GROMACS .gro file of C-alpha atoms in nm:
model
  489
    1UNK     CA    1  23.770  10.300  16.150
    2UNK     CA    2  23.498  10.127  15.948
    3UNK     CA    3  23.397   9.926  16.257
    4UNK     CA    4  23.367  10.245  16.467
    5UNK     CA    5  23.130  10.405  16.209
    6UNK     CA    6  22.910  10.094  16.200
    7UNK     CA    7  22.895  10.081  16.579
    8UNK     CA    8  22.800  10.452  16.600
    9UNK     CA    9  22.521  10.405  16.342
   10UNK     CA   10  22.382  10.112  16.535
   11UNK     CA   11  22.370  10.319  16.855
   12UNK     CA   12  22.181  10.599  16.677
   13UNK     CA   13  21.923  10.356  16.531
   14UNK     CA   14  21.873  10.186  16.867
   15UNK     CA   15  21.824  10.521  17.036
   16UNK     CA   16  21.557  10.615  16.778
   17UNK     CA   17  21.379  10.284  16.826
   18UNK     CA   18  21.371  10.332  17.202
   19UNK     CA   19  21.215  10.674  17.158
   20UNK     CA   20  20.943  10.528  16.930
   21UNK     CA   21  20.852  10.247  17.163
   22UNK     CA   22  20.856  10.459  17.478
   23UNK     CA   23  20.619  10.743  17.372
   24UNK     CA   24  20.563  11.007  17.633
   25UNK     CA   25  20.221  11.155  17.710
   26UNK     CA   26  20.149  11.512  17.806
   27UNK     CA   27  20.155  11.508  18.185
   28UNK     CA   28  19.890  11.775  18.233
   29UNK     CA   29  19.643  11.603  17.999
   30UNK     CA   30  19.714  11.264  18.154
   31UNK     CA   31  19.659  11.408  18.504
   32UNK     CA   32  19.319  11.557  18.409
   33UNK     CA   33  19.210  11.233  18.247
   34UNK     CA   34  19.319  11.032  18.550
   35UNK     CA   35  19.124  11.268  18.778
   36UNK     CA   36  18.813  11.202  18.573
   37UNK     CA   37  18.863  10.826  18.571
   38UNK     CA   38  18.864  10.818  18.952
   39UNK     CA   39  18.521  10.986  18.978
   40UNK     CA   40  18.196  10.798  19.037
   41UNK     CA   41  18.030  10.671  18.726
   42UNK     CA   42  17.655  10.660  18.651
   43UNK     CA   43  17.663  10.294  18.746
   44UNK     CA   44  17.610  10.265  19.122
   45UNK     CA   45  17.921  10.149  19.308
   46UNK     CA   46  18.153  10.185  19.009
   47UNK     CA   47  18.414  10.439  18.906
   48UNK     CA   48  18.459  10.577  18.556
   49UNK     CA   49  18.779  10.378  18.500
   50UNK     CA   50  18.586  10.058  18.567
   51UNK     CA   51  18.324  10.154  18.310
   52UNK     CA   52  18.604  10.197  18.056
   53UNK     CA   53  18.790   9.882  18.160
   54UNK     CA   54  19.103  10.068  18.271
   55UNK     CA   55  19.337   9.914  18.530
   56UNK     CA   56  19.559   9.954  18.723
   57UNK     CA   57  19.533  10.325  18.807
   58UNK     CA   58  19.888  10.350  18.941
   59UNK     CA   59  20.032  10.255  18.602
   60UNK     CA   60  19.779  10.344  18.333
   61UNK     CA   61  19.869  10.230  17.982
   62UNK     CA   62  19.746  10.546  17.812
   63UNK     CA   63  19.806  10.405  17.468
   64UNK     CA   64  19.543  10.139  17.524
   65UNK     CA   65  19.277  10.333  17.714
   66UNK     CA   66  18.956  10.274  17.513
   67UNK     CA   67  18.831  10.577  17.321
   68UNK     CA   68  19.150  10.785  17.346
   69UNK     CA   69  19.357  10.871  17.041
   70UNK     CA   70  19.696  11.035  17.094
   71UNK     CA   71  19.908  11.209  16.833
   72UNK     CA   72  20.285  11.182  16.787
   73UNK     CA   73  20.336  11.478  17.020
   74UNK     CA   74  20.182  11.290  17.311
   75UNK     CA   75  19.864  11.496  17.312
   76UNK     CA   76  19.503  11.378  17.293
   77UNK     CA   77  19.361  11.413  16.944
   78UNK     CA   78  19.016  11.262  16.996
   79UNK     CA   79  18.797  11.120  17.273
   80UNK     CA   80  18.520  10.870  17.203
   81UNK     CA   81  18.343  10.785  17.528
   82UNK     CA   82  17.982  10.775  17.417
   83UNK     CA   83  17.726  10.560  17.600
   84UNK     CA   84  17.966  10.436  17.870
   85UNK     CA   85  17.753  10.525  18.175
   86UNK     CA   86  18.012  10.780  18.281
   87UNK     CA   87  17.948  11.042  18.551
   88UNK     CA   88  18.111  11.341  18.718
   89UNK     CA   89  18.294  11.637  18.568
   90UNK     CA   90  18.507  11.599  18.256
   91UNK     CA   91  18.780  11.864  18.233
   92UNK     CA   92  18.970  11.863  17.905
   93UNK     CA   93  19.054  12.232  17.905
   94UNK     CA   94  19.392  12.314  17.754
   95UNK     CA   95  19.397  12.004  17.534
   96UNK     CA   96  19.535  12.214  17.254
   97UNK     CA   97  19.550  11.939  16.989
   98UNK     CA   98  19.206  11.795  17.066
   99UNK     CA   99  18.989  11.783  16.751
  100UNK     CA  100  18.692  11.559  16.829
  101UNK     CA  101  18.492  11.469  17.142
  102UNK     CA  102  18.216  11.210  17.166
  103UNK     CA  103  18.081  11.194  17.521
  104UNK     CA  104  17.711  11.173  17.447
  105UNK     CA  105  17.456  10.960  17.633
  106UNK     CA  106  17.625  10.955  17.971
  107UNK     CA  107  17.540  11.130  18.298
  108UNK     CA  108  17.818  11.386  18.305
  109UNK     CA  109  17.758  11.689  18.528
  110UNK     CA  110  17.986  11.925  18.339
  111UNK     CA  111  18.232  11.951  18.052
  112UNK     CA  112  18.521  12.199  18.034
  113UNK     CA  113  18.662  12.252  17.683
  114UNK     CA  114  18.818  12.594  17.737
  115UNK     CA  115  19.123  12.676  17.526
  116UNK     CA  116  19.073  12.393  17.276
  117UNK     CA  117  19.098  12.615  16.972
  118UNK     CA  118  19.159  12.333  16.724
  119UNK     CA  119  18.847  12.138  16.816
  120UNK     CA  120  18.601  12.105  16.528
  121UNK     CA  121  18.353  11.841  16.649
  122UNK     CA  122  18.173  11.811  16.984
  123UNK     CA  123  17.888  11.572  17.065
  124UNK     CA  124  17.786  11.596  17.430
  125UNK     CA  125  17.412  11.541  17.411
  126UNK     CA  126  17.201  11.351  17.663
  127UNK     CA  127  17.399  11.442  17.972
  128UNK     CA  128  17.316  11.661  18.275
  129UNK     CA  129  17.495  11.988  18.196
  130UNK     CA  130  17.347  12.307  18.337
  131UNK     CA  131  17.596  12.519  18.142
  132UNK     CA  132  17.872  12.487  17.885
  133UNK     CA  133  18.126  12.740  17.755
  134UNK     CA  134  18.243  12.698  17.395
  135UNK     CA  135  18.356  13.058  17.346
  136UNK     CA  136  18.721  12.961  17.287
  137UNK     CA  137  18.639  12.680  17.043
  138UNK     CA  138  18.655  12.913  16.747
  139UNK     CA  139  18.701  12.638  16.485
  140UNK     CA  140  18.403  12.433  16.595
  141UNK     CA  141  18.188  12.323  16.298
  142UNK     CA  142  17.969  12.057  16.462
  143UNK     CA  143  17.811  12.102  16.806
  144UNK     CA  144  17.534  11.890  16.955
  145UNK     CA  145  17.427  11.952  17.316
  146UNK     CA  146  17.065  11.840  17.297
  147UNK     CA  147  16.877  11.716  17.601
  148UNK     CA  148  17.085  11.867  17.877
  149UNK     CA  149  16.963  12.130  18.124
  150UNK     CA  150  17.111  12.444  17.968
  151UNK     CA  151  16.940  12.773  18.054
  152UNK     CA  152  17.155  12.973  17.812
  153UNK     CA  153  17.380  12.900  17.516
  154UNK     CA  154  17.630  13.136  17.357
  155UNK     CA  155  17.747  13.045  17.006
  156UNK     CA  156  17.845  13.395  16.898
  157UNK     CA  157  18.216  13.301  16.911
  158UNK     CA  158  18.175  13.004  16.677
  159UNK     CA  159  18.146  13.154  16.327
  160UNK     CA  160  18.237  12.829  16.151
  161UNK     CA  161  17.945  12.626  16.288
  162UNK     CA  162  17.763  12.435  16.016
  163UNK     CA  163  17.569  12.200  16.246
  164UNK     CA  164  17.401  12.304  16.572
  165UNK     CA  165  17.162  12.087  16.770
  166UNK     CA  166  17.041  12.229  17.101
  167UNK     CA  167  16.702  12.059  17.134
  168UNK     CA  168  16.552  11.975  17.472
  169UNK     CA  169  16.719  12.251  17.673
  170UNK     CA  170  16.573  12.539  17.873
  171UNK     CA  171  16.693  12.864  17.720
  172UNK     CA  172  16.436  13.111  17.582
  173UNK     CA  173  16.653  13.273  17.315
  174UNK     CA  174  16.968  13.211  17.115
  175UNK     CA  175  17.174  13.455  16.909
  176UNK     CA  176  17.272  13.315  16.567
  177UNK     CA  177  17.382  13.645  16.416
  178UNK     CA  178  17.749  13.537  16.399
  179UNK     CA  179  17.691  13.193  16.246
  180UNK     CA  180  17.673  13.262  15.871
  181UNK     CA  181  17.790  12.910  15.776
  182UNK     CA  182  17.509  12.733  15.961
  183UNK     CA  183  17.344  12.464  15.745
  184UNK     CA  184  17.153  12.257  16.000
  185UNK     CA  185  16.985  12.400  16.310
  186UNK     CA  186  16.778  12.189  16.548
  187UNK     CA  187  16.625  12.347  16.857
  188UNK     CA  188  16.313  12.138  16.917
  189UNK     CA  189  16.129  12.063  17.239
  190UNK     CA  190  16.258  12.363  17.428
  191UNK     CA  191  16.143  12.701  17.560
  192UNK     CA  192  16.235  12.935  17.273
  193UNK     CA  193  16.017  13.245  17.258
  194UNK     CA  194  16.180  13.407  16.956
  195UNK     CA  195  16.434  13.328  16.687
  196UNK     CA  196  16.607  13.535  16.418
  197UNK     CA  197  16.737  13.337  16.120
  198UNK     CA  198  16.800  13.630  15.890
  199UNK     CA  199  17.179  13.602  15.931
  200UNK     CA  200  17.195  13.235  15.829
  201UNK     CA  201  17.156  13.226  15.450
  202UNK     CA  202  17.300  12.873  15.410
  203UNK     CA  203  17.039  12.699  15.625
  204UNK     CA  204  16.893  12.383  15.471
  205UNK     CA  205  16.725  12.208  15.764
  206UNK     CA  206  16.556  12.379  16.060
  207UNK     CA  207  16.363  12.209  16.342
  208UNK     CA  208  16.188  12.431  16.598
  209UNK     CA  209  15.898  12.210  16.703
  210UNK     CA  210  15.743  12.227  17.050
  211UNK     CA  211  15.864  12.565  17.171
  212UNK     CA  212  15.688  12.892  17.262
  213UNK     CA  213  15.743  13.085  16.939
  214UNK     CA  214  15.471  13.335  16.844
  215UNK     CA  215  15.603  13.436  16.502
  216UNK     CA  216  15.846  13.295  16.249
  217UNK     CA  217  16.007  13.456  15.945
  218UNK     CA  218  16.225  13.243  15.719
  219UNK     CA  219  16.163  13.450  15.407
  220UNK     CA  220  16.444  13.464  15.153
  221UNK     CA  221  16.630  13.163  15.296
  222UNK     CA  222  16.675  13.038  14.943
  223UNK     CA  223  16.863  12.721  15.041
  224UNK     CA  224  16.615  12.609  15.307
  225UNK     CA  225  16.469  12.265  15.223
  226UNK     CA  226  16.297  12.143  15.540
  227UNK     CA  227  16.124  12.335  15.819
  228UNK     CA  228  15.957  12.181  16.125
  229UNK     CA  229  15.785  12.422  16.364
  230UNK     CA  230  15.472  12.246  16.486
  231UNK     CA  231  15.338  12.271  16.844
  232UNK     CA  232  15.433  12.633  16.909
  233UNK     CA  233  15.218  12.944  16.958
  234UNK     CA  234  15.272  13.086  16.612
  235UNK     CA  235  15.019  13.333  16.476
  236UNK     CA  236  15.213  13.454  16.171
  237UNK     CA  237  15.449  13.260  15.948
  238UNK     CA  238  15.641  13.400  15.652
  239UNK     CA  239  15.816  13.153  15.423
  240UNK     CA  240  15.803  13.361  15.107
  241UNK     CA  241  16.074  13.325  14.843
  242UNK     CA  242  16.213  13.004  14.992
  243UNK     CA  243  16.259  12.858  14.648
  244UNK     CA  244  16.425  12.535  14.771
  245UNK     CA  245  16.176  12.463  15.050
  246UNK     CA  246  16.015  12.120  15.004
  247UNK     CA  247  15.868  12.039  15.345
  248UNK     CA  248  15.679  12.245  15.605
  249UNK     CA  249  15.541  12.094  15.923
  250UNK     CA  250  15.361  12.374  16.106
  251UNK     CA  251  15.056  12.205  16.253
  252UNK     CA  252  14.906  12.270  16.599
  253UNK     CA  253  14.978  12.641  16.618
  254UNK     CA  254  14.748  12.946  16.600
  255UNK     CA  255  14.854  13.067  16.257
  256UNK     CA  256  14.616  13.310  16.090
  257UNK     CA  257  14.851  13.418  15.811
  258UNK     CA  258  15.085  13.202  15.601
  259UNK     CA  259  15.291  13.331  15.309
  260UNK     CA  260  15.442  13.062  15.085
  261UNK     CA  261  15.460  13.273  14.771
  262UNK     CA  262  15.767  13.187  14.569
  263UNK     CA  263  15.802  12.843  14.733
  264UNK     CA  264  15.817  12.677  14.394
  265UNK     CA  265  15.970  12.351  14.524
  266UNK     CA  266  15.717  12.303  14.806
  267UNK     CA  267  15.596  11.943  14.807
  268UNK     CA  268  15.445  11.882  15.151
  269UNK     CA  269  15.251  12.120  15.376
  270UNK     CA  270  15.134  11.976  15.709
  271UNK     CA  271  14.921  12.256  15.851
  272UNK     CA  272  14.630  12.113  16.046
  273UNK     CA  273  14.492  12.263  16.369
  274UNK     CA  274  14.565  12.628  16.301
  275UNK     CA  275  14.332  12.925  16.243
  276UNK     CA  276  14.384  13.013  15.879
  277UNK     CA  277  14.067  13.105  15.690
  278UNK     CA  278  14.230  13.141  15.348
  279UNK     CA  279  14.530  12.945  15.224
  280UNK     CA  280  14.702  13.034  14.899
  281UNK     CA  281  14.940  12.777  14.749
  282UNK     CA  282  14.879  12.889  14.392
  283UNK     CA  283  15.249  12.972  14.355
  284UNK     CA  284  15.357  12.619  14.458
  285UNK     CA  285  15.332  12.413  14.137
  286UNK     CA  286  15.499  12.105  14.290
  287UNK     CA  287  15.271  12.070  14.592
  288UNK     CA  288  15.165  11.706  14.637
  289UNK     CA  289  15.031  11.687  14.995
  290UNK     CA  290  14.832  11.931  15.209
  291UNK     CA  291  14.688  11.846  15.550
  292UNK     CA  292  14.456  12.129  15.645
  293UNK     CA  293  14.212  11.975  15.891
  294UNK     CA  294  14.058  12.174  16.175
  295UNK     CA  295  14.147  12.526  16.062
  296UNK     CA  296  13.823  12.710  15.991
  297UNK     CA  297  13.941  12.738  15.630
  298UNK     CA  298  13.684  12.837  15.369
  299UNK     CA  299  13.915  12.913  15.073
  300UNK     CA  300  14.204  12.711  14.929
  301UNK     CA  301  14.377  12.849  14.622
  302UNK     CA  302  14.560  12.578  14.430
  303UNK     CA  303  14.810  12.611  14.144
  304UNK     CA  304  14.655  12.658  13.798
  305UNK     CA  305  14.768  12.308  13.697
  306UNK     CA  306  14.808  12.100  14.015
  307UNK     CA  307  15.010  11.780  14.011
  308UNK     CA  308  14.808  11.463  13.953
  309UNK     CA  309  14.973  11.333  14.272
  310UNK     CA  310  14.818  11.608  14.484
  311UNK     CA  311  14.631  11.478  14.790
  312UNK     CA  312  14.446  11.702  15.033
  313UNK     CA  313  14.306  11.632  15.380
  314UNK     CA  314  14.065  11.912  15.468
  315UNK     CA  315  13.787  11.788  15.697
  316UNK     CA  316  13.658  11.996  15.990
  317UNK     CA  317  13.676  12.328  15.809
  318UNK     CA  318  13.425  12.572  15.656
  319UNK     CA  319  13.423  12.447  15.299
  320UNK     CA  320  13.101  12.398  15.106
  321UNK     CA  321  13.041  12.194  14.792
  322UNK     CA  322  13.121  12.497  14.579
  323UNK     CA  323  13.451  12.578  14.755
  324UNK     CA  324  13.593  12.228  14.802
  325UNK     CA  325  13.883  12.127  14.576
  326UNK     CA  326  13.815  11.879  14.299
  327UNK     CA  327  13.720  11.532  14.430
  328UNK     CA  328  14.022  11.372  14.261
  329UNK     CA  329  14.252  11.563  14.498
  330UNK     CA  330  14.069  11.482  14.820
  331UNK     CA  331  14.180  11.212  15.063
  332UNK     CA  332  13.935  11.330  15.331
  333UNK     CA  333  13.685  11.615  15.334
  334UNK     CA  334  13.398  11.536  15.573
  335UNK     CA  335  13.258  11.669  15.796
  336UNK     CA  336  13.249  12.045  15.740
  337UNK     CA  337  13.118  12.311  15.974
  338UNK     CA  338  12.749  12.400  15.989
  339UNK     CA  339  12.674  12.721  15.799
  340UNK     CA  340  12.466  12.984  15.978
  341UNK     CA  341  12.309  13.267  15.782
  342UNK     CA  342  12.020  13.514  15.774
  343UNK     CA  343  11.806  13.564  15.466
  344UNK     CA  344  11.473  13.718  15.365
  345UNK     CA  345  11.199  13.459  15.378
  346UNK     CA  346  11.126  13.511  15.009
  347UNK     CA  347  11.487  13.483  14.888
  348UNK     CA  348  11.720  13.223  15.040
  349UNK     CA  349  12.009  13.204  14.798
  350UNK     CA  350  12.194  12.870  14.788
  351UNK     CA  351  12.253  12.882  14.414
  352UNK     CA  352  12.626  12.824  14.457
  353UNK     CA  353  12.550  12.475  14.591
  354UNK     CA  354  12.289  12.381  14.331
  355UNK     CA  355  12.508  12.190  14.084
  356UNK     CA  356  12.847  12.027  14.118
  357UNK     CA  357  13.014  11.885  13.808
  358UNK     CA  358  12.678  11.886  13.633
  359UNK     CA  359  12.505  11.695  13.917
  360UNK     CA  360  12.211  11.860  14.096
  361UNK     CA  361  12.218  11.879  14.474
  362UNK     CA  362  11.931  11.760  14.694
  363UNK     CA  363  11.798  12.015  14.946
  364UNK     CA  364  11.585  11.900  15.240
  365UNK     CA  365  11.427  12.164  15.468
  366UNK     CA  366  11.307  12.106  15.824
  367UNK     CA  367  11.169  12.310  16.111
  368UNK     CA  368  11.287  12.156  16.439
  369UNK     CA  369  11.302  11.818  16.270
  370UNK     CA  370  10.965  11.839  16.092
  371UNK     CA  371  10.976  11.855  15.710
  372UNK     CA  372  10.882  12.189  15.554
  373UNK     CA  373  10.822  12.267  15.189
  374UNK     CA  374  10.937  12.592  15.027
  375UNK     CA  375  10.668  12.790  14.849
  376UNK     CA  376  10.903  12.811  14.556
  377UNK     CA  377  11.236  12.659  14.459
  378UNK     CA  378  11.444  12.722  14.152
  379UNK     CA  379  11.815  12.649  14.094
  380UNK     CA  380  11.896  12.668  14.464
  381UNK     CA  381  11.690  12.983  14.524
  382UNK     CA  382  11.415  12.926  14.781
  383UNK     CA  383  11.109  13.113  14.907
  384UNK     CA  384  10.900  13.049  15.220
  385UNK     CA  385  10.565  13.186  15.333
  386UNK     CA  386  10.576  13.499  15.544
  387UNK     CA  387  10.453  13.295  15.840
  388UNK     CA  388  10.805  13.154  15.872
  389UNK     CA  389  10.959  13.495  15.942
  390UNK     CA  390  11.149  13.483  16.272
  391UNK     CA  391  11.206  13.110  16.254
  392UNK     CA  392  11.534  12.928  16.197
  393UNK     CA  393  11.503  12.648  15.944
  394UNK     CA  394  11.755  12.375  15.876
  395UNK     CA  395  11.853  12.275  15.525
  396UNK     CA  396  12.065  11.967  15.457
  397UNK     CA  397  12.231  11.943  15.119
  398UNK     CA  398  12.383  11.639  14.951
  399UNK     CA  399  12.546  11.590  14.615
  400UNK     CA  400  12.686  11.269  14.463
  401UNK     CA  401  13.002  11.452  14.360
  402UNK     CA  402  13.104  11.451  14.728
  403UNK     CA  403  12.921  11.142  14.857
  404UNK     CA  404  13.068  11.146  15.208
  405UNK     CA  405  12.957  11.501  15.289
  406UNK     CA  406  12.621  11.631  15.407
  407UNK     CA  407  12.619  12.009  15.434
  408UNK     CA  408  12.394  12.166  15.698
  409UNK     CA  409  12.262  12.522  15.682
  410UNK     CA  410  12.082  12.699  15.966
  411UNK     CA  411  11.886  12.981  15.806
  412UNK     CA  412  11.724  13.253  16.016
  413UNK     CA  413  11.438  13.398  15.813
  414UNK     CA  414  11.386  13.773  15.812
  415UNK     CA  415  11.119  13.997  15.662
  416UNK     CA  416  11.061  13.939  15.289
  417UNK     CA  417  11.222  14.169  15.034
  418UNK     CA  418  10.980  14.373  14.824
  419UNK     CA  419  10.951  14.289  14.454
  420UNK     CA  420  11.143  13.961  14.487
  421UNK     CA  421  10.982  13.638  14.378
  422UNK     CA  422  11.109  13.287  14.316
  423UNK     CA  423  10.922  13.110  14.040
  424UNK     CA  424  10.896  12.735  14.101
  425UNK     CA  425  11.046  12.494  13.850
  426UNK     CA  426  10.757  12.256  13.910
  427UNK     CA  427  10.404  12.335  14.020
  428UNK     CA  428  10.178  12.072  14.181
  429UNK     CA  429   9.805  12.014  14.158
  430UNK     CA  430   9.584  11.721  14.250
  431UNK     CA  431   9.248  11.609  14.122
  432UNK     CA  432   9.046  11.295  14.169
  433UNK     CA  433   9.302  11.011  14.186
  434UNK     CA  434   9.557  11.215  13.989
  435UNK     CA  435   9.875  11.409  14.059
  436UNK     CA  436   9.968  11.663  13.791
  437UNK     CA  437  10.310  11.829  13.771
  438UNK     CA  438  10.391  12.123  13.546
  439UNK     CA  439  10.766  12.170  13.484
  440UNK     CA  440  10.939  12.472  13.337
  441UNK     CA  441  11.245  12.264  13.258
  442UNK     CA  442  11.339  11.893  13.257
  443UNK     CA  443  11.341  11.731  13.601
  444UNK     CA  444  11.326  11.380  13.749
  445UNK     CA  445  11.045  11.288  13.987
  446UNK     CA  446  11.037  11.010  14.250
  447UNK     CA  447  10.700  10.918  14.404
  448UNK     CA  448  10.708  10.726  14.735
  449UNK     CA  449  10.441  10.581  14.960
  450UNK     CA  450  10.413  10.732  15.307
  451UNK     CA  451  10.626  10.442  15.439
  452UNK     CA  452  10.904  10.509  15.185
  453UNK     CA  453  10.840  10.252  14.910
  454UNK     CA  454  10.925  10.382  14.563
  455UNK     CA  455  10.621  10.374  14.331
  456UNK     CA  456  10.734  10.572  14.028
  457UNK     CA  457  11.049  10.727  13.889
  458UNK     CA  458  11.018  10.934  13.574
  459UNK     CA  459  11.194  11.207  13.383
  460UNK     CA  460  10.963  11.500  13.311
  461UNK     CA  461  10.985  11.725  13.011
  462UNK     CA  462  10.863  12.083  13.005
  463UNK     CA  463  10.488  12.105  13.039
  464UNK     CA  464  10.232  11.910  13.239
  465UNK     CA  465  10.256  11.540  13.330
  466UNK     CA  466   9.983  11.358  13.523
  467UNK     CA  467  10.004  11.038  13.728
  468UNK     CA  468   9.706  10.822  13.829
  469UNK     CA  469   9.740  10.717  14.192
  470UNK     CA  470   9.512  10.542  14.442
  471UNK     CA  471   9.377  10.750  14.730
  472UNK     CA  472   9.640  10.803  14.996
  473UNK     CA  473   9.936  11.009  15.113
  474UNK     CA  474  10.254  11.027  14.902
  475UNK     CA  475  10.598  11.182  14.921
  476UNK     CA  476  10.712  11.344  14.595
  477UNK     CA  477  11.083  11.416  14.554
  478UNK     CA  478  11.227  11.613  14.263
  479UNK     CA  479  11.587  11.610  14.141
  480UNK     CA  480  11.609  11.985  14.210
  481UNK     CA  481  11.577  11.916  14.583
  482UNK     CA  482  11.208  11.986  14.625
  483UNK     CA  483  11.021  11.744  14.851
  484UNK     CA  484  10.642  11.758  14.896
  485UNK     CA  485  10.382  11.559  15.084
  486UNK     CA  486  10.075  11.506  14.860
  487UNK     CA  487   9.728  11.381  14.953
  488UNK     CA  488   9.525  11.208  14.676
  489UNK     CA  489   9.153  11.188  14.752
   0.00000   0.00000   0.00000
């Protein structure tokens, strides 16, 4: 009896071992995979099975097919066929235990994943799909289909998506209203004309560069950290109350209005080549980099106590010496746009540009290139003779505080204003071999020969100072910007 029991146990164990070593594979899944393997690959003259190193086809060893992982029930659990130069149509519909697919960077024409409700991860980017249906993949959390040829994409049946990358496709809109778990969304280099992100409060990273968007509102996305939306057609951009936002790249748009109030974490703002005249980042205490070139900007409001690391690039705008940020913050600031204005001939007011950080600016006036001398000049307030009415004079202004910048003003002179006079700081008179200057306040004088050689440099106190000079023609330059040609006879 004991021998019979032992023999029976041995038979049971052997039967179990045979079942383990002779695993069966789902016949429907195997048939669909075999159909795909027989299709033409992207490599001319080769089939897909050759690209994967599978042979012979009449007796495929499914266990050892590269990239396939089967579970104990004989069903495919994952497919990893990325960058294999595969082609044709991959049909894995009804693979009910399939969790993960990697088929990116091939030349597949289509992918059928219908009915795969357990699937959580799908990478199928860089193929040649014109459409894809993921409506039954309700547990999908990661989906990347970038750089295909999709003209529409429906993700409204995928509420668990946390990662969505659809860049480089052809659809003009996408509905994200049923994707509340979305954390990363990338839809760059496409044809999007509008986007609504108000239903995606968990977003951290968004890339929408190179589309056709005309407006963008990401306000109150409090978890958003990075936003890239350059090379669109944006005119308005609202990022208010994005308290976690650190990076904005929004250059090369047409933005006239930007709201970054409440963006207290903002560190980098790349915003060149837009159309914003006034930019307010006063509520962004952690800002460390602003690129604002080529905007037409004349006003930049900084935080009350900017970071010492702050660097600003702001050339090709409408700043003047008085509106530029402090030199310590500037990486580049020249050139700036020419300023055109009209003013009464007896009161041209450039007082705002007269002194920067205690340093007096130098003003040089010309009429079609020929030097002209104001009748009076005091603290950046100029007066010209009535004979100049109707003319447009050019004034160039320099100041050592901003050594790389020369400001240019084109001033159209109109009729003088009654009862307005500009008293000169320094009056000039000449007598035999003498030049006498009378100053109302301290000023420095430089006296040059007609060929530009410096003869004298002297600080003048209030009152009259006389210089003895040989007969000739001299150029007298004062530190207040006045330049005169003097003849000593």
